[in-house]
PDB file of C-alpha atoms in Angstrom:
ATOM      1  CA  MET A 256     -32.453  73.458  30.159  1.00  0.00           C
ATOM      2  CA  ARG A 257     -31.252  70.823  27.722  1.00  0.00           C
ATOM      3  CA  ILE A 258     -33.901  68.173  27.231  1.00  0.00           C
ATOM      4  CA  LYS A 259     -34.572  65.297  24.875  1.00  0.00           C
ATOM      5  CA  GLY A 260     -38.343  65.874  24.955  1.00  0.00           C
ATOM      6  CA  ILE A 261     -41.307  67.482  26.555  1.00  0.00           C
ATOM      7  CA  GLN A 262     -44.797  66.176  27.254  1.00  0.00           C
ATOM      8  CA  LEU A 263     -47.143  68.970  28.191  1.00  0.00           C
ATOM      9  CA  GLU A 264     -49.537  66.651  30.061  1.00  0.00           C
ATOM     10  CA  ASP A 265     -48.304  63.439  31.612  1.00  0.00           C
ATOM     11  CA  PHE A 266     -50.477  61.202  33.803  1.00  0.00           C
ATOM     12  CA  VAL A 267     -48.274  58.174  34.370  1.00  0.00           C
ATOM     13  CA  ASN A 268     -45.124  59.326  36.263  1.00  0.00           C
ATOM     14  CA  TYR A 269     -46.764  61.068  39.260  1.00  0.00           C
ATOM     15  CA  LYS A 270     -50.090  61.071  41.003  1.00  0.00           C
ATOM     16  CA  LEU A 271     -50.858  64.630  39.757  1.00  0.00           C
ATOM     17  CA  PRO A 272     -51.002  65.728  36.066  1.00  0.00           C
ATOM     18  CA  SER A 273     -47.534  66.832  35.224  1.00  0.00           C
ATOM     19  CA  LEU A 274     -45.300  68.596  32.716  1.00  0.00           C
ATOM     20  CA  PHE A 275     -42.798  65.911  31.839  1.00  0.00           C
ATOM     21  CA  LEU A 276     -39.268  66.846  30.798  1.00  0.00           C
ATOM     22  CA  ALA A 277     -36.971  64.189  29.420  1.00  0.00           C
ATOM     23  CA  SER A 278     -33.485  65.028  30.690  1.00  0.00           C
ATOM     24  CA  ALA A 279     -30.677  65.053  28.125  1.00  0.00           C
ATOM     25  CA  TYR A 280     -28.105  62.642  29.484  1.00  0.00           C
ATOM     26  CA  CYS A 281     -27.655  59.178  30.994  1.00  0.00           C
ATOM     27  CA  ASP A 282     -24.644  57.138  31.998  1.00  0.00           C
ATOM     28  CA  PHE A 283     -26.704  53.888  31.721  1.00  0.00           C
ATOM     29  CA  LYS A 284     -25.402  52.794  35.166  1.00  0.00           C
ATOM     30  CA  CYS A 285     -28.319  50.353  35.519  1.00  0.00           C
ATOM     31  CA  CYS A 286     -27.179  48.398  32.496  1.00  0.00           C
ATOM     32  CA  ARG A 287     -23.404  48.746  32.984  1.00  0.00           C
ATOM     33  CA  GLU A 288     -23.552  47.470  36.582  1.00  0.00           C
ATOM     34  CA  GLN A 289     -25.541  44.418  35.545  1.00  0.00           C
ATOM     35  CA  HIS A 290     -23.476  43.826  32.394  1.00  0.00           C
ATOM     36  CA  LEU A 291     -26.519  44.318  30.215  1.00  0.00           C
ATOM     37  CA  ASP A 292     -26.746  45.820  26.749  1.00  0.00           C
ATOM     38  CA  THR A 293     -27.984  49.435  26.986  1.00  0.00           C
ATOM     39  CA  GLY A 294     -30.476  48.533  24.244  1.00  0.00           C
ATOM     40  CA  ILE A 295     -32.739  46.875  26.871  1.00  0.00           C
ATOM     41  CA  CYS A 296     -33.202  50.202  28.612  1.00  0.00           C
ATOM     42  CA  GLN A 297     -36.614  51.778  28.006  1.00  0.00           C
ATOM     43  CA  ASN A 298     -34.764  55.095  27.467  1.00  0.00           C
ATOM     44  CA  ALA A 299     -32.245  53.808  24.811  1.00  0.00           C
ATOM     45  CA  PRO A 300     -34.208  55.304  21.962  1.00  0.00           C
ATOM     46  CA  LEU A 301     -34.565  58.539  23.825  1.00  0.00           C
ATOM     47  CA  ALA A 302     -30.758  58.814  24.046  1.00  0.00           C
ATOM     48  CA  GLN A 303     -30.698  58.987  20.267  1.00  0.00           C
ATOM     49  CA  ALA A 304     -33.201  61.839  20.104  1.00  0.00           C
ATOM     50  CA  PRO A 305     -31.879  65.348  19.362  1.00  0.00           C
ATOM     51  CA  THR A 306     -31.164  67.512  22.381  1.00  0.00           C
ATOM     52  CA  GLN A 307     -33.055  70.814  22.582  1.00  0.00           C
ATOM     53  CA  ASP A 308     -31.971  73.781  24.661  1.00  0.00           C
ATOM     54  CA  VAL A 309     -35.205  75.265  26.072  1.00  0.00           C
ATOM     55  CA  PRO A 310     -35.007  78.403  28.293  1.00  0.00           C
ATOM     56  CA  ASP A 311     -36.397  78.116  31.745  1.00  0.00           C
ATOM     57  CA  THR A 312     -38.785  80.981  30.949  1.00  0.00           C
ATOM     58  CA  VAL A 313     -40.347  78.922  28.165  1.00  0.00           C
ATOM     59  CA  LEU A 314     -40.746  75.831  30.327  1.00  0.00           C
ATOM     60  CA  TYR A 315     -42.310  77.919  33.048  1.00  0.00           C
ATOM     61  CA  GLU A 316     -44.724  79.607  30.585  1.00  0.00           C
ATOM     62  CA  LYS A 317     -45.749  76.150  29.188  1.00  0.00           C
ATOM     63  CA  PHE A 318     -46.465  74.885  32.701  1.00  0.00           C
ATOM     64  CA  SER A 319     -48.180  78.016  34.111  1.00  0.00           C
ATOM     65  CA  ALA A 320     -50.402  78.384  30.989  1.00  0.00           C
ATOM     66  CA  ASN A 321     -51.738  74.902  31.365  1.00  0.00           C
ATOM     67  CA  PRO A 322     -54.655  74.630  33.900  1.00  0.00           C
ATOM     68  CA  ILE A 323     -54.368  70.796  33.951  1.00  0.00           C
ATOM     69  CA  THR A 324     -50.760  70.312  35.102  1.00  0.00           C
ATOM     70  CA  LYS A 325     -50.029  70.521  38.831  1.00  0.00           C
ATOM     71  CA  ALA A 326     -46.393  69.180  38.996  1.00  0.00           C
ATOM     72  CA  VAL A 327     -43.173  69.008  37.030  1.00  0.00           C
ATOM     73  CA  VAL A 328     -41.490  65.629  36.502  1.00  0.00           C
ATOM     74  CA  ILE A 329     -37.939  65.440  35.185  1.00  0.00           C
ATOM     75  CA  GLY A 330     -36.847  61.985  34.145  1.00  0.00           C
ATOM     76  CA  GLY A 331     -36.462  59.848  31.031  1.00  0.00           C
ATOM     77  CA  MET A 332     -32.723  59.766  31.403  1.00  0.00           C
ATOM     78  CA  GLU A 333     -30.660  60.946  34.429  1.00  0.00           C
ATOM     79  CA  PRO A 334     -31.517  64.438  35.678  1.00  0.00           C
ATOM     80  CA  PHE A 335     -28.720  64.420  38.264  1.00  0.00           C
ATOM     81  CA  LEU A 336     -26.155  64.502  35.439  1.00  0.00           C
ATOM     82  CA  GLN A 337     -27.380  68.081  34.784  1.00  0.00           C
ATOM     83  CA  ILE A 338     -27.986  69.168  38.391  1.00  0.00           C
ATOM     84  CA  ASP A 339     -27.072  72.811  37.609  1.00  0.00           C
ATOM     85  CA  GLU A 340     -29.825  73.032  34.979  1.00  0.00           C
ATOM     86  CA  VAL A 341     -32.356  71.274  37.246  1.00  0.00           C
ATOM     87  CA  GLU A 342     -31.582  73.617  40.074  1.00  0.00           C
ATOM     88  CA  SER A 343     -31.821  76.637  37.754  1.00  0.00           C
ATOM     89  CA  LEU A 344     -35.284  75.556  36.610  1.00  0.00           C
ATOM     90  CA  LEU A 345     -36.478  74.797  40.089  1.00  0.00           C
ATOM     91  CA  SER A 346     -35.205  78.155  41.334  1.00  0.00           C
ATOM     92  CA  PHE A 347     -36.861  79.987  38.540  1.00  0.00           C
ATOM     93  CA  PHE A 348     -40.221  78.434  39.407  1.00  0.00           C
ATOM     94  CA  ARG A 349     -39.792  79.343  43.096  1.00  0.00           C
ATOM     95  CA  GLU A 350     -38.780  82.877  42.158  1.00  0.00           C
ATOM     96  CA  LYS A 351     -42.048  83.162  40.204  1.00  0.00           C
ATOM     97  CA  GLY A 352     -43.935  82.122  43.357  1.00  0.00           C
ATOM     98  CA  ASP A 353     -44.768  78.634  42.020  1.00  0.00           C
ATOM     99  CA  HIS A 354     -44.340  75.913  44.631  1.00  0.00           C
ATOM    100  CA  SER A 355     -45.705  73.013  42.657  1.00  0.00           C
ATOM    101  CA  PRO A 356     -44.089  69.622  43.280  1.00  0.00           C
ATOM    102  CA  PHE A 357     -40.928  68.905  41.372  1.00  0.00           C
ATOM    103  CA  VAL A 358     -40.343  65.156  40.863  1.00  0.00           C
ATOM    104  CA  LEU A 359     -37.002  63.784  39.763  1.00  0.00           C
ATOM    105  CA  TYR A 360     -36.650  60.235  38.490  1.00  0.00           C
ATOM    106  CA  THR A 361     -33.151  58.981  39.091  1.00  0.00           C
ATOM    107  CA  GLY A 362     -31.372  55.606  38.997  1.00  0.00           C
ATOM    108  CA  TYR A 363     -29.138  56.713  41.842  1.00  0.00           C
ATOM    109  CA  TYR A 364     -29.682  55.961  45.555  1.00  0.00           C
ATOM    110  CA  PRO A 365     -29.756  58.822  48.095  1.00  0.00           C
ATOM    111  CA  GLU A 366     -26.231  58.159  49.395  1.00  0.00           C
ATOM    112  CA  GLU A 367     -24.822  58.488  45.882  1.00  0.00           C
ATOM    113  CA  VAL A 368     -26.276  61.990  45.340  1.00  0.00           C
ATOM    114  CA  SER A 369     -26.374  63.413  48.797  1.00  0.00           C
ATOM    115  CA  GLU A 370     -24.620  66.683  47.804  1.00  0.00           C
ATOM    116  CA  HIS A 371     -27.144  67.185  44.998  1.00  0.00           C
ATOM    117  CA  LEU A 372     -30.029  66.536  47.355  1.00  0.00           C
ATOM    118  CA  ALA A 373     -28.687  69.157  49.753  1.00  0.00           C
ATOM    119  CA  ARG A 374     -28.709  71.685  46.977  1.00  0.00           C
ATOM    120  CA  LEU A 375     -32.359  71.040  46.159  1.00  0.00           C
ATOM    121  CA  ARG A 376     -33.797  70.853  49.680  1.00  0.00           C
ATOM    122  CA  LYS A 377     -33.838  74.607  50.112  1.00  0.00           C
ATOM    123  CA  TYR A 378     -36.531  74.919  47.386  1.00  0.00           C
ATOM    124  CA  GLY A 379     -39.212  72.831  49.041  1.00  0.00           C
ATOM    125  CA  ASN A 380     -41.721  70.387  47.551  1.00  0.00           C
ATOM    126  CA  VAL A 381     -39.064  68.232  45.897  1.00  0.00           C
ATOM    127  CA  ILE A 382     -39.680  64.474  45.501  1.00  0.00           C
ATOM    128  CA  VAL A 383     -37.228  61.934  44.125  1.00  0.00           C
ATOM    129  CA  LYS A 384     -37.723  58.480  42.723  1.00  0.00           C
ATOM    130  CA  PHE A 385     -34.568  56.575  43.634  1.00  0.00           C
ATOM    131  CA  GLY A 386     -33.190  53.269  42.522  1.00  0.00           C
ATOM    132  CA  ARG A 387     -31.904  51.432  39.468  1.00  0.00           C
ATOM    133  CA  TYR A 388     -34.062  49.309  37.213  1.00  0.00           C
ATOM    134  CA  ILE A 389     -33.319  45.665  37.782  1.00  0.00           C
ATOM    135  CA  PRO A 390     -34.774  43.242  35.266  1.00  0.00           C
ATOM    136  CA  GLY A 391     -36.761  40.381  36.729  1.00  0.00           C
ATOM    137  CA  ARG A 392     -37.551  42.102  39.983  1.00  0.00           C
ATOM    138  CA  PRO A 393     -41.226  42.530  40.899  1.00  0.00           C
ATOM    139  CA  GLU A 394     -42.962  45.859  40.450  1.00  0.00           C
ATOM    140  CA  ARG A 395     -44.071  47.819  43.430  1.00  0.00           C
ATOM    141  CA  TYR A 396     -46.633  50.507  44.016  1.00  0.00           C
ATOM    142  CA  ASP A 397     -45.207  53.613  45.568  1.00  0.00           C
ATOM    143  CA  GLY A 398     -47.602  55.699  47.666  1.00  0.00           C
ATOM    144  CA  ILE A 399     -45.488  58.870  47.581  1.00  0.00           C
ATOM    145  CA  LEU A 400     -45.393  58.992  43.769  1.00  0.00           C
ATOM    146  CA  GLY A 401     -48.854  57.331  43.335  1.00  0.00           C
ATOM    147  CA  VAL A 402     -47.539  55.054  40.610  1.00  0.00           C
ATOM    148  CA  THR A 403     -46.181  51.508  40.159  1.00  0.00           C
ATOM    149  CA  LEU A 404     -42.431  51.366  39.838  1.00  0.00           C
ATOM    150  CA  SER A 405     -40.593  48.790  37.632  1.00  0.00           C
ATOM    151  CA  SER A 406     -38.448  47.240  40.367  1.00  0.00           C
ATOM    152  CA  ASP A 407     -39.120  46.630  44.101  1.00  0.00           C
ATOM    153  CA  ASN A 408     -35.812  48.314  44.996  1.00  0.00           C
ATOM    154  CA  GLN A 409     -37.129  51.655  43.651  1.00  0.00           C
ATOM    155  CA  PHE A 410     -38.902  54.123  45.879  1.00  0.00           C
ATOM    156  CA  GLY A 411     -40.092  57.677  46.072  1.00  0.00           C
ATOM    157  CA  LYS A 412     -39.007  59.994  48.858  1.00  0.00           C
ATOM    158  CA  ILE A 413     -39.926  63.549  49.803  1.00  0.00           C
ATOM    159  CA  ILE A 414     -36.624  65.365  50.228  1.00  0.00           C
ATOM    160  CA  ALA A 415     -37.937  68.822  50.867  1.00  0.00           C
TER     161      ALA A 415
END
């Protein structure tokens, strides 16, 4: 999977300790739609980071060898722009008998990625954080994710 970064133990993006993978691409739709400079995005510096191609086997080994992590979170940019790679990683975990939660952070809304969601449902235990960041909106705690989200239009949903 092509990623911008990896954090072996993340405690802020999901209620369980997670392996965090920063996806490699973003279309900056949140900024474009609001006519904002992409520099205000918290992920703008991440977009400049080098992209690494890490085999699914290596990501699985890093996760399974760590007794602390209990979930995989893919975010940082826009994971749905590389749905084939996300599905490949998820499929690899399931083939290995690992049914840990997979959490995807997206700026899209469910109706915008319905075909991608359909592809992921068959794997089970998939959770998605939906919704664009909108500056000036109040934060909201999301019980599904167990974290506070940046905008009250964002929400977590169990899709499988």
